[in-house]
Short mmCIF file of C-alpha atoms in Angstrom, two decimals:
data_model
loop_
_atom_site.label_atom_id
_atom_site.label_comp_id
_atom_site.label_asym_id
_atom_site.label_seq_id
_atom_site.Cartn_x
_atom_site.Cartn_y
_atom_site.Cartn_z
CA MET A 1 16.67 8.23 -23.36
CA ASN A 2 12.94 8.27 -22.60
CA VAL A 3 11.80 8.94 -19.05
CA LEU A 4 8.27 8.57 -17.70
CA ILE A 5 7.45 10.29 -14.40
CA VAL A 6 4.30 8.97 -12.76
CA TYR A 7 3.44 11.66 -10.27
CA ALA A 8 0.77 11.65 -7.56
CA HIS A 9 0.25 14.80 -5.51
CA PRO A 10 -2.97 16.83 -5.41
CA GLU A 11 -1.32 20.28 -5.14
CA PRO A 12 0.83 21.68 -7.97
CA GLU A 13 2.33 24.31 -5.62
CA SER A 14 3.60 21.64 -3.21
CA LEU A 15 7.15 20.47 -2.56
CA ASN A 16 6.30 17.43 -4.66
CA GLY A 17 5.06 19.62 -7.50
CA SER A 18 8.22 21.72 -7.45
CA LEU A 19 10.47 18.68 -7.40
CA LYS A 20 8.55 17.13 -10.29
CA ASN A 21 9.06 20.31 -12.34
CA PHE A 22 12.73 20.37 -11.35
CA SER A 23 13.17 16.75 -12.50
CA VAL A 24 11.55 17.39 -15.88
CA LYS A 25 13.87 20.35 -16.52
CA ARG A 26 16.98 18.56 -15.36
CA LEU A 27 16.28 15.49 -17.49
CA GLU A 28 15.38 17.53 -20.57
CA LYS A 29 18.50 19.65 -20.18
CA ALA A 30 20.51 16.41 -20.26
CA GLY A 31 18.89 15.56 -23.59
CA HIS A 32 16.30 13.06 -22.44
CA VAL A 33 12.68 13.02 -23.56
CA VAL A 34 10.27 13.20 -20.64
CA GLN A 35 6.59 12.39 -20.27
CA VAL A 36 4.69 13.03 -17.04
CA SER A 37 1.58 11.17 -15.96
CA ASP A 38 0.22 13.68 -13.45
CA LEU A 39 -2.45 11.43 -11.99
CA TYR A 40 -4.39 14.08 -10.06
CA ALA A 41 -4.35 16.50 -13.00
CA MET A 42 -5.48 13.67 -15.31
CA LYS A 43 -8.28 12.82 -12.87
CA TRP A 44 -7.07 9.24 -13.11
CA LYS A 45 -9.79 6.68 -12.33
CA PRO A 46 -8.38 4.81 -9.32
CA THR A 47 -10.77 1.87 -9.06
CA LEU A 48 -10.38 -1.39 -10.92
CA ASP A 49 -13.95 -2.51 -11.52
CA ALA A 50 -16.38 -3.92 -14.08
CA ASP A 51 -16.83 -0.47 -15.69
CA ASP A 52 -13.39 -1.01 -17.25
CA PHE A 53 -14.73 -4.00 -19.21
CA PRO A 54 -17.94 -3.06 -21.02
CA ASP A 55 -17.41 -5.98 -23.41
CA SER A 56 -18.18 -8.50 -20.64
CA ASN A 57 -21.28 -10.63 -20.99
CA PRO A 58 -24.17 -8.84 -19.29
CA GLY A 59 -24.77 -10.30 -15.85
CA ALA A 60 -21.46 -12.16 -15.86
CA ARG A 61 -19.48 -12.32 -12.64
CA PHE A 62 -16.62 -9.77 -12.77
CA ASP A 63 -13.22 -11.42 -12.42
CA PRO A 64 -10.46 -8.79 -12.05
CA ALA A 65 -7.78 -11.11 -13.51
CA LEU A 66 -9.70 -12.89 -16.27
CA ASP A 67 -11.57 -9.82 -17.52
CA SER A 68 -8.30 -7.91 -17.60
CA LYS A 69 -6.68 -10.77 -19.53
CA ARG A 70 -9.43 -10.87 -22.13
CA ALA A 71 -9.49 -7.10 -22.66
CA PHE A 72 -5.68 -6.93 -22.94
CA GLU A 73 -5.57 -9.79 -25.46
CA ASN A 74 -8.49 -8.47 -27.52
CA GLY A 75 -7.43 -4.83 -27.48
CA THR A 76 -10.65 -3.77 -25.79
CA GLN A 77 -9.06 -2.08 -22.79
CA PRO A 78 -10.17 1.45 -21.84
CA GLY A 79 -8.12 4.12 -23.59
CA ASP A 80 -6.61 5.52 -20.40
CA ILE A 81 -5.16 2.11 -19.49
CA ALA A 82 -3.80 1.40 -22.99
CA SER A 83 -2.24 4.88 -23.10
CA GLU A 84 -0.32 4.35 -19.83
CA GLN A 85 0.87 0.95 -21.06
CA GLU A 86 2.18 2.65 -24.22
CA LYS A 87 4.09 5.15 -22.10
CA LEU A 88 5.63 2.33 -20.06
CA LEU A 89 6.72 0.50 -23.22
CA TRP A 90 8.15 3.76 -24.59
CA ALA A 91 10.14 4.56 -21.44
CA ASP A 92 13.72 3.54 -20.76
CA ALA A 93 13.30 4.66 -17.15
CA VAL A 94 10.27 5.23 -14.96
CA ILE A 95 10.15 7.41 -11.86
CA LEU A 96 7.29 7.08 -9.40
CA GLN A 97 7.05 10.27 -7.36
CA PHE A 98 4.65 10.57 -4.43
CA PRO A 99 4.19 11.52 -0.79
CA LEU A 100 4.29 8.52 1.54
CA TRP A 101 0.73 8.39 2.90
CA TRP A 102 0.06 5.74 5.54
CA PHE A 103 3.29 3.98 4.67
CA SER A 104 2.46 3.40 1.02
CA VAL A 105 1.59 5.14 -2.24
CA PRO A 106 -1.48 7.42 -2.42
CA ALA A 107 -4.66 5.61 -3.47
CA ILE A 108 -4.64 7.23 -6.90
CA LEU A 109 -1.20 5.77 -7.65
CA LYS A 110 -2.17 2.37 -6.26
CA GLY A 111 -5.12 2.45 -8.63
CA TRP A 112 -2.81 3.30 -11.52
CA VAL A 113 -0.87 0.10 -10.80
CA GLU A 114 -4.01 -2.01 -10.40
CA ARG A 115 -5.49 -0.87 -13.73
CA VAL A 116 -2.38 -0.41 -15.92
CA TYR A 117 -0.73 -3.67 -14.83
CA ALA A 118 -3.16 -5.80 -16.85
CA TYR A 119 -3.02 -9.59 -16.88
CA GLY A 120 -0.61 -10.39 -19.73
CA PHE A 121 1.17 -7.06 -19.28
CA GLY A 122 2.09 -6.54 -15.60
CA TYR A 123 1.46 -10.12 -14.47
CA GLY A 124 0.41 -13.43 -15.94
CA VAL A 125 3.37 -13.19 -18.35
CA GLY A 126 5.40 -16.24 -19.42
CA GLU A 127 5.12 -19.95 -18.82
CA HIS A 128 4.77 -21.90 -15.60
CA SER A 129 6.74 -25.12 -15.57
CA ASP A 130 9.02 -27.05 -13.24
CA VAL A 131 11.92 -24.69 -13.99
CA ARG A 132 10.20 -21.33 -14.17
CA TRP A 133 7.17 -19.66 -12.57
CA GLY A 134 6.18 -17.01 -15.07
CA ASP A 135 8.30 -14.11 -16.26
CA ARG A 136 8.38 -12.13 -13.05
CA TYR A 137 10.76 -10.89 -10.37
CA GLY A 138 13.54 -9.85 -12.68
CA GLU A 139 11.89 -10.88 -15.95
CA GLY A 140 8.78 -9.65 -17.70
CA THR A 141 7.43 -6.81 -19.80
CA MET A 142 9.66 -4.18 -18.14
CA ALA A 143 12.94 -6.12 -18.35
CA GLY A 144 15.79 -3.84 -19.42
CA LYS A 145 14.10 -0.70 -18.05
CA ARG A 146 15.08 1.15 -14.90
CA ALA A 147 12.79 2.46 -12.17
CA MET A 148 13.25 4.68 -9.14
CA LEU A 149 11.05 6.03 -6.36
CA VAL A 150 11.13 9.70 -5.35
CA VAL A 151 9.31 9.88 -2.02
CA THR A 152 8.53 12.58 0.53
CA ALA A 153 7.78 11.64 4.14
CA GLY A 154 6.64 13.80 7.03
CA GLY A 155 8.53 11.94 9.75
CA TRP A 156 12.17 12.14 10.74
CA GLU A 157 14.83 9.97 9.17
CA SER A 158 15.43 8.23 12.52
CA HIS A 159 11.74 7.22 12.69
CA TYR A 160 12.42 5.22 9.50
CA GLY A 161 15.83 3.92 10.58
CA PRO A 162 16.78 0.29 11.29
CA ARG A 163 15.19 0.51 14.77
CA GLY A 164 12.82 3.41 14.14
CA VAL A 165 9.19 3.16 15.21
CA ASN A 166 7.77 3.21 11.66
CA GLY A 167 10.01 0.39 10.51
CA PRO A 168 13.04 0.73 8.20
CA ILE A 169 12.31 2.66 5.01
CA ASP A 170 13.73 -0.16 2.86
CA ASP A 171 11.22 -2.58 4.37
CA ILE A 172 8.32 -0.12 4.04
CA LEU A 173 9.18 0.35 0.36
CA PHE A 174 9.83 -3.36 -0.34
CA PRO A 175 6.24 -4.15 -1.41
CA ILE A 176 6.54 -1.30 -3.92
CA GLN A 177 10.14 -1.71 -5.08
CA HIS A 178 10.15 -5.51 -5.16
CA GLY A 179 6.43 -6.25 -5.46
CA ILE A 180 5.40 -3.57 -7.99
CA LEU A 181 8.62 -2.65 -9.83
CA TYR A 182 10.92 -5.68 -9.78
CA TYR A 183 7.95 -8.02 -10.32
CA PRO A 184 7.31 -7.03 -13.98
CA GLY A 185 11.04 -6.80 -14.64
CA PHE A 186 12.30 -3.31 -13.80
CA SER A 187 15.83 -2.85 -12.50
CA VAL A 188 15.11 -0.84 -9.36
CA LEU A 189 17.49 1.92 -8.27
CA PRO A 190 17.84 2.90 -4.61
CA PRO A 191 15.03 5.29 -3.67
CA PHE A 192 15.40 9.04 -3.21
CA VAL A 193 13.65 9.83 0.08
CA ILE A 194 13.06 13.28 1.58
CA TYR A 195 12.22 13.22 5.30
CA ARG A 196 10.47 15.98 7.28
CA ALA A 197 9.08 17.21 4.00
CA GLY A 198 6.91 19.77 5.79
CA LYS A 199 10.04 21.49 7.12
CA THR A 200 11.63 22.59 3.87
CA ASP A 201 12.94 26.15 3.69
CA GLU A 202 14.73 27.64 0.69
CA ALA A 203 18.21 26.57 1.75
CA ARG A 204 17.10 23.01 2.33
CA TYR A 205 15.15 22.98 -0.94
CA ALA A 206 18.32 23.92 -2.82
CA LYS A 207 20.19 21.05 -1.15
CA ILE A 208 17.42 18.60 -1.99
CA CYS A 209 17.51 19.71 -5.64
CA ASP A 210 21.28 19.27 -5.73
CA ALA A 211 21.03 15.73 -4.42
CA LEU A 212 18.05 14.80 -6.61
CA GLY A 213 19.76 16.32 -9.64
CA ARG A 214 22.81 14.12 -9.10
CA ARG A 215 20.56 11.05 -8.84
CA LEU A 216 18.90 12.00 -12.13
CA ASP A 217 22.28 12.59 -13.79
CA ASP A 218 23.31 9.11 -12.63
CA LEU A 219 20.07 7.39 -13.66
CA TRP A 220 21.89 5.24 -16.23
CA ASN A 221 24.92 4.26 -14.18
CA THR A 222 23.60 3.83 -10.64
CA ALA A 223 23.75 0.20 -9.53
CA PRO A 224 20.26 -1.29 -9.08
CA ILE A 225 19.19 -2.95 -5.84
CA PRO A 226 20.42 -6.55 -6.32
CA PHE A 227 17.07 -8.31 -5.83
CA ARG A 228 17.36 -12.03 -6.57
CA PRO A 229 15.81 -13.16 -9.88
CA GLN A 230 13.10 -15.74 -9.33
CA ASN A 231 13.95 -18.17 -12.13
CA ALA A 232 17.76 -18.13 -12.03
CA GLY A 233 18.30 -20.79 -9.38
CA ALA A 234 17.96 -19.02 -6.03
CA TYR A 235 14.40 -20.25 -5.47
CA ALA A 236 12.89 -23.75 -5.40
CA ILE A 237 10.04 -24.05 -7.90
CA PRO A 238 7.04 -24.16 -7.39
CA GLU A 239 7.41 -23.44 -3.65
CA LEU A 240 9.31 -20.24 -4.51
CA THR A 241 11.29 -20.37 -1.30
CA LEU A 242 14.99 -19.52 -1.17
CA ARG A 243 17.13 -22.63 -1.55
CA PRO A 244 18.97 -23.58 1.67
CA ASP A 245 22.37 -22.48 0.35
CA ILE A 246 21.10 -18.96 -0.48
CA ALA A 247 21.26 -16.52 2.45
CA PRO A 248 21.36 -19.49 4.85
CA GLY A 249 19.39 -18.94 8.04
CA GLN A 250 18.11 -15.56 6.88
CA SER A 251 14.44 -14.68 6.49
CA GLY A 252 12.42 -11.55 5.78
CA PHE A 253 12.62 -9.00 3.00
CA ALA A 254 16.39 -8.53 3.21
CA ALA A 255 17.03 -12.17 2.26
CA HIS A 256 15.78 -11.33 -1.25
CA VAL A 257 18.62 -8.87 -1.82
CA ALA A 258 21.92 -10.46 -2.88
CA MET B 1 -20.73 -5.70 20.68
CA ASN B 2 -20.61 -3.51 17.59
CA VAL B 3 -18.62 -4.70 14.59
CA LEU B 4 -17.76 -2.66 11.49
CA ILE B 5 -16.65 -4.57 8.40
CA VAL B 6 -14.88 -2.39 5.84
CA TYR B 7 -15.04 -4.46 2.70
CA ALA B 8 -13.36 -3.83 -0.66
CA HIS B 9 -14.10 -6.20 -3.52
CA PRO B 10 -15.75 -5.22 -6.81
CA GLU B 11 -17.74 -8.44 -7.31
CA PRO B 12 -20.52 -9.46 -4.88
CA GLU B 13 -20.47 -13.04 -6.23
CA SER B 14 -16.77 -13.47 -5.39
CA LEU B 15 -15.14 -15.52 -2.65
CA ASN B 16 -14.67 -12.24 -0.80
CA GLY B 17 -18.33 -11.39 -1.17
CA SER B 18 -19.41 -14.79 0.15
CA LEU B 19 -17.06 -14.59 3.11
CA LYS B 20 -18.28 -11.10 3.95
CA ASN B 21 -21.89 -12.35 3.98
CA PHE B 22 -20.82 -15.34 6.07
CA SER B 23 -19.13 -13.06 8.62
CA VAL B 24 -22.16 -10.80 8.96
CA LYS B 25 -24.42 -13.79 9.64
CA ARG B 26 -22.02 -15.42 12.07
CA LEU B 27 -21.52 -12.23 14.07
CA GLU B 28 -25.24 -11.38 14.14
CA LYS B 29 -26.09 -14.91 15.23
CA ALA B 30 -23.72 -14.42 18.16
CA GLY B 31 -25.72 -11.33 19.15
CA HIS B 32 -23.44 -8.63 17.79
CA VAL B 33 -24.59 -5.63 15.79
CA VAL B 34 -22.85 -5.39 12.42
CA GLN B 35 -22.42 -2.57 9.94
CA VAL B 36 -20.72 -3.08 6.58
CA SER B 37 -18.99 -0.36 4.59
CA ASP B 38 -19.05 -1.99 1.16
CA LEU B 39 -16.73 0.49 -0.53
CA TYR B 40 -17.34 -0.57 -4.14
CA ALA B 41 -21.13 -0.68 -3.64
CA MET B 42 -20.97 2.76 -1.96
CA LYS B 43 -18.91 4.07 -4.90
CA TRP B 44 -16.51 5.41 -2.29
CA LYS B 45 -14.48 8.40 -3.51
CA PRO B 46 -10.89 7.15 -3.27
CA THR B 47 -8.91 10.35 -3.81
CA LEU B 48 -7.99 12.80 -1.07
CA ASP B 49 -8.03 16.16 -2.84
CA ALA B 50 -9.16 19.77 -2.61
CA ASP B 51 -12.72 18.83 -3.62
CA ASP B 52 -13.12 17.49 -0.06
CA PHE B 53 -12.62 20.98 1.33
CA PRO B 54 -14.91 23.45 -0.44
CA ASP B 55 -14.58 25.85 2.51
CA SER B 56 -10.92 26.56 1.62
CA ASN B 57 -10.04 30.09 0.52
CA PRO B 58 -10.34 30.27 -3.27
CA GLY B 59 -6.94 29.99 -4.86
CA ALA B 60 -5.32 28.80 -1.63
CA ARG B 61 -2.70 26.09 -1.81
CA PHE B 62 -4.22 22.70 -0.85
CA ASP B 63 -2.49 21.17 2.17
CA PRO B 64 -3.75 17.61 2.78
CA ALA B 65 -2.94 17.75 6.52
CA LEU B 66 -3.90 21.33 7.39
CA ASP B 67 -7.09 21.41 5.32
CA SER B 68 -8.12 18.10 6.87
CA LYS B 69 -7.39 19.50 10.35
CA ARG B 70 -9.47 22.62 9.78
CA ALA B 71 -12.43 20.71 8.32
CA PHE B 72 -12.37 18.15 11.14
CA GLU B 73 -12.22 20.85 13.83
CA ASN B 74 -14.91 23.03 12.23
CA GLY B 75 -17.27 20.19 11.36
CA THR B 76 -17.11 21.02 7.65
CA GLN B 77 -15.94 17.60 6.46
CA PRO B 78 -17.80 15.91 3.58
CA GLY B 79 -20.68 13.74 4.79
CA ASP B 80 -19.16 10.49 3.57
CA ILE B 81 -16.02 11.04 5.65
CA ALA B 82 -17.93 12.08 8.80
CA SER B 83 -20.22 9.08 8.43
CA GLU B 84 -17.31 6.60 8.33
CA GLN B 85 -15.74 8.30 11.35
CA GLU B 86 -19.05 7.84 13.22
CA LYS B 87 -19.03 4.13 12.35
CA LEU B 88 -15.47 3.78 13.64
CA LEU B 89 -16.38 5.52 16.91
CA TRP B 90 -19.45 3.27 17.22
CA ALA B 91 -17.52 0.03 16.63
CA ASP B 92 -15.96 -2.14 19.29
CA ALA B 93 -14.17 -4.12 16.58
CA VAL B 94 -13.29 -3.34 12.98
CA ILE B 95 -12.57 -5.90 10.27
CA LEU B 96 -10.87 -4.85 7.05
CA GLN B 97 -11.61 -7.45 4.39
CA PHE B 98 -9.97 -7.28 0.98
CA PRO B 99 -8.04 -9.14 -1.72
CA LEU B 100 -4.28 -8.53 -1.53
CA TRP B 101 -3.58 -6.62 -4.74
CA TRP B 102 0.05 -5.82 -5.46
CA PHE B 103 0.98 -6.64 -1.88
CA SER B 104 -1.34 -4.09 -0.30
CA VAL B 105 -4.97 -3.05 0.03
CA PRO B 106 -6.98 -2.17 -3.10
CA ALA B 107 -6.82 1.53 -4.03
CA ILE B 108 -10.41 2.12 -2.93
CA LEU B 109 -9.59 0.93 0.60
CA LYS B 110 -6.36 2.92 0.70
CA GLY B 111 -8.43 5.97 -0.22
CA TRP B 112 -10.86 5.18 2.60
CA VAL B 113 -7.95 5.37 5.05
CA GLU B 114 -6.54 8.55 3.52
CA ARG B 115 -9.86 10.41 3.71
CA VAL B 116 -11.43 9.00 6.90
CA TYR B 117 -8.25 9.24 8.98
CA ALA B 118 -8.49 13.03 9.24
CA TYR B 119 -5.91 15.12 11.05
CA GLY B 120 -7.14 15.21 14.65
CA PHE B 121 -8.92 11.87 14.20
CA GLY B 122 -6.54 9.32 12.69
CA TYR B 123 -3.34 11.27 13.24
CA GLY B 124 -2.23 14.57 14.75
CA VAL B 125 -3.82 13.48 18.04
CA GLY B 126 -2.31 14.33 21.45
CA GLU B 127 0.63 16.38 22.57
CA HIS B 128 4.25 16.28 21.49
CA SER B 129 6.70 16.77 24.35
CA ASP B 130 9.94 15.27 25.61
CA VAL B 131 8.07 12.28 27.05
CA ARG B 132 5.45 11.61 24.39
CA TRP B 133 5.16 12.01 20.63
CA GLY B 134 1.44 12.27 20.03
CA ASP B 135 -1.19 9.70 20.90
CA ARG B 136 -0.22 7.07 18.38
CA TYR B 137 1.12 3.53 18.11
CA GLY B 138 -0.98 2.03 20.89
CA GLU B 139 -2.80 5.22 21.90
CA GLY B 140 -5.22 7.46 20.02
CA THR B 141 -8.82 7.69 18.89
CA MET B 142 -9.19 3.91 18.44
CA ALA B 143 -7.68 2.86 21.79
CA GLY B 144 -9.70 0.07 23.38
CA LYS B 145 -11.05 -1.18 20.05
CA ARG B 146 -9.96 -4.34 18.25
CA ALA B 147 -9.14 -4.75 14.56
CA MET B 148 -8.42 -7.69 12.29
CA LEU B 149 -7.57 -8.20 8.63
CA VAL B 150 -9.35 -10.81 6.51
CA VAL B 151 -7.26 -11.16 3.36
CA THR B 152 -7.35 -13.30 0.24
CA ALA B 153 -4.20 -13.87 -1.81
CA GLY B 154 -3.70 -15.63 -5.12
CA GLY B 155 -0.27 -17.06 -4.35
CA TRP B 156 0.68 -20.13 -2.36
CA GLU B 157 1.31 -20.01 1.38
CA SER B 158 4.97 -20.92 0.81
CA HIS B 159 5.40 -17.89 -1.49
CA TYR B 160 4.55 -15.76 1.58
CA GLY B 161 6.59 -17.83 4.05
CA PRO B 162 9.67 -16.74 5.99
CA ARG B 163 11.87 -17.33 2.90
CA GLY B 164 9.18 -17.09 0.22
CA VAL B 165 9.76 -14.93 -2.84
CA ASN B 166 7.01 -12.40 -2.01
CA GLY B 167 8.34 -11.80 1.47
CA PRO B 168 6.77 -13.03 4.73
CA ILE B 169 3.07 -12.21 5.04
CA ASP B 170 3.60 -10.60 8.46
CA ASP B 171 6.07 -8.17 6.94
CA ILE B 172 3.86 -7.44 3.92
CA LEU B 173 0.97 -6.66 6.28
CA PHE B 174 3.08 -4.67 8.78
CA PRO B 175 2.49 -1.27 7.10
CA ILE B 176 -1.26 -1.99 7.38
CA GLN B 177 -1.44 -3.70 10.77
CA HIS B 178 1.11 -1.49 12.52
CA GLY B 179 1.02 1.63 10.33
CA ILE B 180 -2.74 1.93 9.72
CA LEU B 181 -4.37 0.01 12.60
CA TYR B 182 -2.02 0.16 15.61
CA TYR B 183 -1.11 3.77 14.79
CA PRO B 184 -4.49 5.28 15.83
CA GLY B 185 -4.74 2.89 18.77
CA PHE B 186 -6.39 -0.35 17.66
CA SER B 187 -5.40 -3.63 19.30
CA VAL B 188 -4.59 -5.69 16.22
CA LEU B 189 -5.45 -9.39 16.13
CA PRO B 190 -3.45 -11.84 14.01
CA PRO B 191 -4.71 -11.70 10.41
CA PHE B 192 -6.91 -14.31 8.75
CA VAL B 193 -5.27 -15.03 5.41
CA ILE B 194 -6.61 -17.28 2.63
CA TYR B 195 -3.97 -18.36 0.09
CA ARG B 196 -4.62 -19.62 -3.46
CA ALA B 197 -7.97 -17.88 -3.28
CA GLY B 198 -8.66 -18.70 -6.93
CA LYS B 199 -8.56 -22.42 -6.15
CA THR B 200 -11.49 -22.68 -3.78
CA ASP B 201 -13.93 -25.53 -4.33
CA GLU B 202 -16.93 -26.27 -2.12
CA ALA B 203 -15.05 -28.52 0.29
CA ARG B 204 -12.33 -25.97 0.79
CA TYR B 205 -14.88 -23.17 1.13
CA ALA B 206 -16.52 -25.04 3.99
CA LYS B 207 -13.17 -25.41 5.76
CA ILE B 208 -12.38 -21.72 5.30
CA CYS B 209 -15.75 -20.79 6.78
CA ASP B 210 -15.12 -23.09 9.75
CA ALA B 211 -11.79 -21.47 10.46
CA LEU B 212 -13.04 -17.91 9.89
CA GLY B 213 -16.08 -18.62 12.05
CA ARG B 214 -13.86 -19.67 14.94
CA ARG B 215 -11.80 -16.48 14.57
CA LEU B 216 -15.02 -14.42 14.69
CA ASP B 217 -16.26 -16.32 17.74
CA ASP B 218 -12.92 -15.56 19.43
CA LEU B 219 -12.82 -11.88 18.41
CA TRP B 220 -13.01 -10.74 22.04
CA ASN B 221 -10.55 -13.19 23.58
CA THR B 222 -7.83 -13.61 20.93
CA ALA B 223 -4.54 -12.13 22.09
CA PRO B 224 -3.56 -9.09 20.00
CA ILE B 225 -0.20 -8.84 18.25
CA PRO B 226 2.06 -7.42 20.99
CA PHE B 227 3.27 -4.33 19.11
CA ARG B 228 5.32 -2.06 21.36
CA PRO B 229 3.55 1.14 22.51
CA GLN B 230 5.43 4.24 21.43
CA ASN B 231 5.17 6.29 24.61
CA ALA B 232 5.60 3.61 27.29
CA GLY B 233 9.39 3.58 27.46
CA ALA B 234 10.55 1.29 24.63
CA TYR B 235 11.44 4.21 22.33
CA ALA B 236 13.72 7.21 22.78
CA ILE B 237 11.82 10.46 22.19
CA PRO B 238 11.95 12.34 19.82
CA GLU B 239 14.20 10.00 17.79
CA LEU B 240 11.58 7.25 18.16
CA THR B 241 14.19 4.53 17.94
CA LEU B 242 14.08 1.46 20.16
CA ARG B 243 16.17 1.94 23.29
CA PRO B 244 19.33 -0.20 23.33
CA ASP B 245 17.98 -2.58 26.00
CA ILE B 246 14.84 -3.36 23.95
CA ALA B 247 15.29 -6.20 21.41
CA PRO B 248 19.07 -5.63 21.54
CA GLY B 249 20.79 -6.03 18.20
CA GLN B 250 17.49 -6.57 16.36
CA SER B 251 16.25 -4.38 13.54
CA GLY B 252 13.39 -4.49 11.06
CA PHE B 253 9.64 -4.83 11.54
CA ALA B 254 9.86 -7.78 13.93
CA ALA B 255 11.74 -5.70 16.51
CA HIS B 256 8.51 -3.76 17.11
CA VAL B 257 6.71 -6.87 18.34
CA ALA B 258 7.37 -7.74 22.00
#
């Protein structure tokens, strides 16, 4: 199978860098083909702006969605964006690996999403009608592919527990797992999270590699998070609210997991 | 009073650009002094990396936290970072204004947080002991200052409702409002959110300005979101989990609001 690792850490000699190298080896040893988008090493341009669309009419108002749509349709996208889209289409599974900075992905990875997820590719896919609202949340360009987060965090596991001060890790990751991965169609596997990343000695590193290695071995048979598909009946359209008989009385992120 | 608007939209002629200009005028008319950090216009560097710390030992491993700490303590930070920190210290209120892209802030604004919130300034402040875990979540450098989000979203309000497919807007914004603003001590006001931003005609624009104008007039007397302070007794230390008598049986983001 083909695996794309999108990796965002500025220091190759970091825990993240070591784990990325470990993952590549482990996957290749199992016979998979691996590509790595090492965003810092690539000096990835993080900002979505008019410079990405030199074919716009001079003086025209820049519209992030419409300019992206035109460039995607006409094949006039910048090469770095088109190349990442190719990798995504090539991949059977995608791993996003990053340190949790301020409760989300590093800016450089956020900018990868904003630029690579063009209109017509990452969103704006499929028809809007009275029975469906675009190919998204379970359908879309990435349907049939798997995705998984590998995340390091400085805080303790309890700080990210159900009643921990930072909020539960599943809720912190929901805008990424549901909003960025499930949205264009990925099946999203449970995340692999390393807490107290700054406190990793050799013994603990070996244990982390063991556990991560098992997750990589099981990439093709781990059950995805059962997010509810948008167009399969659970949601009223166009309101896109859960129908009364689905998760009755529940609200919040967890109601979108079956 | 002094108000800092940190603004992240690539197109000056956008709805966001117009609302930013409206806010500046409204606040100045009320006698406040306003500064705007227009991140796209400033060509803000979004990536936290070793280039920010040229005083590091050559060949040394880059450590985002420790290098930031050293540069902040020694006054060797890049000028753009120090200048934004000065603006934050100057401000009585801070407004972050941005389009919601992929359920979070645009990359350029995320990178503003990552670089400006230095160790010793945005985090790593105060002592850790058996009764307190740093000056954070209600205490810290920004204590006594107010903050508010002004956000545009493409989707419908119902899509962001309690049972909407995107998840409730309060939960989507929690990592920003609680994790980025309350963390270093801001009192966080309820957000001002504009839905279906792409569908704004003149009549609707006038209504939005009316509502936003009232929120700006009330900046000093709107009740903040009652997030629970970390070190005032609600949380066990060092586990940082809510004590059993606080919001008994509740979990998730909402449990951290009194």
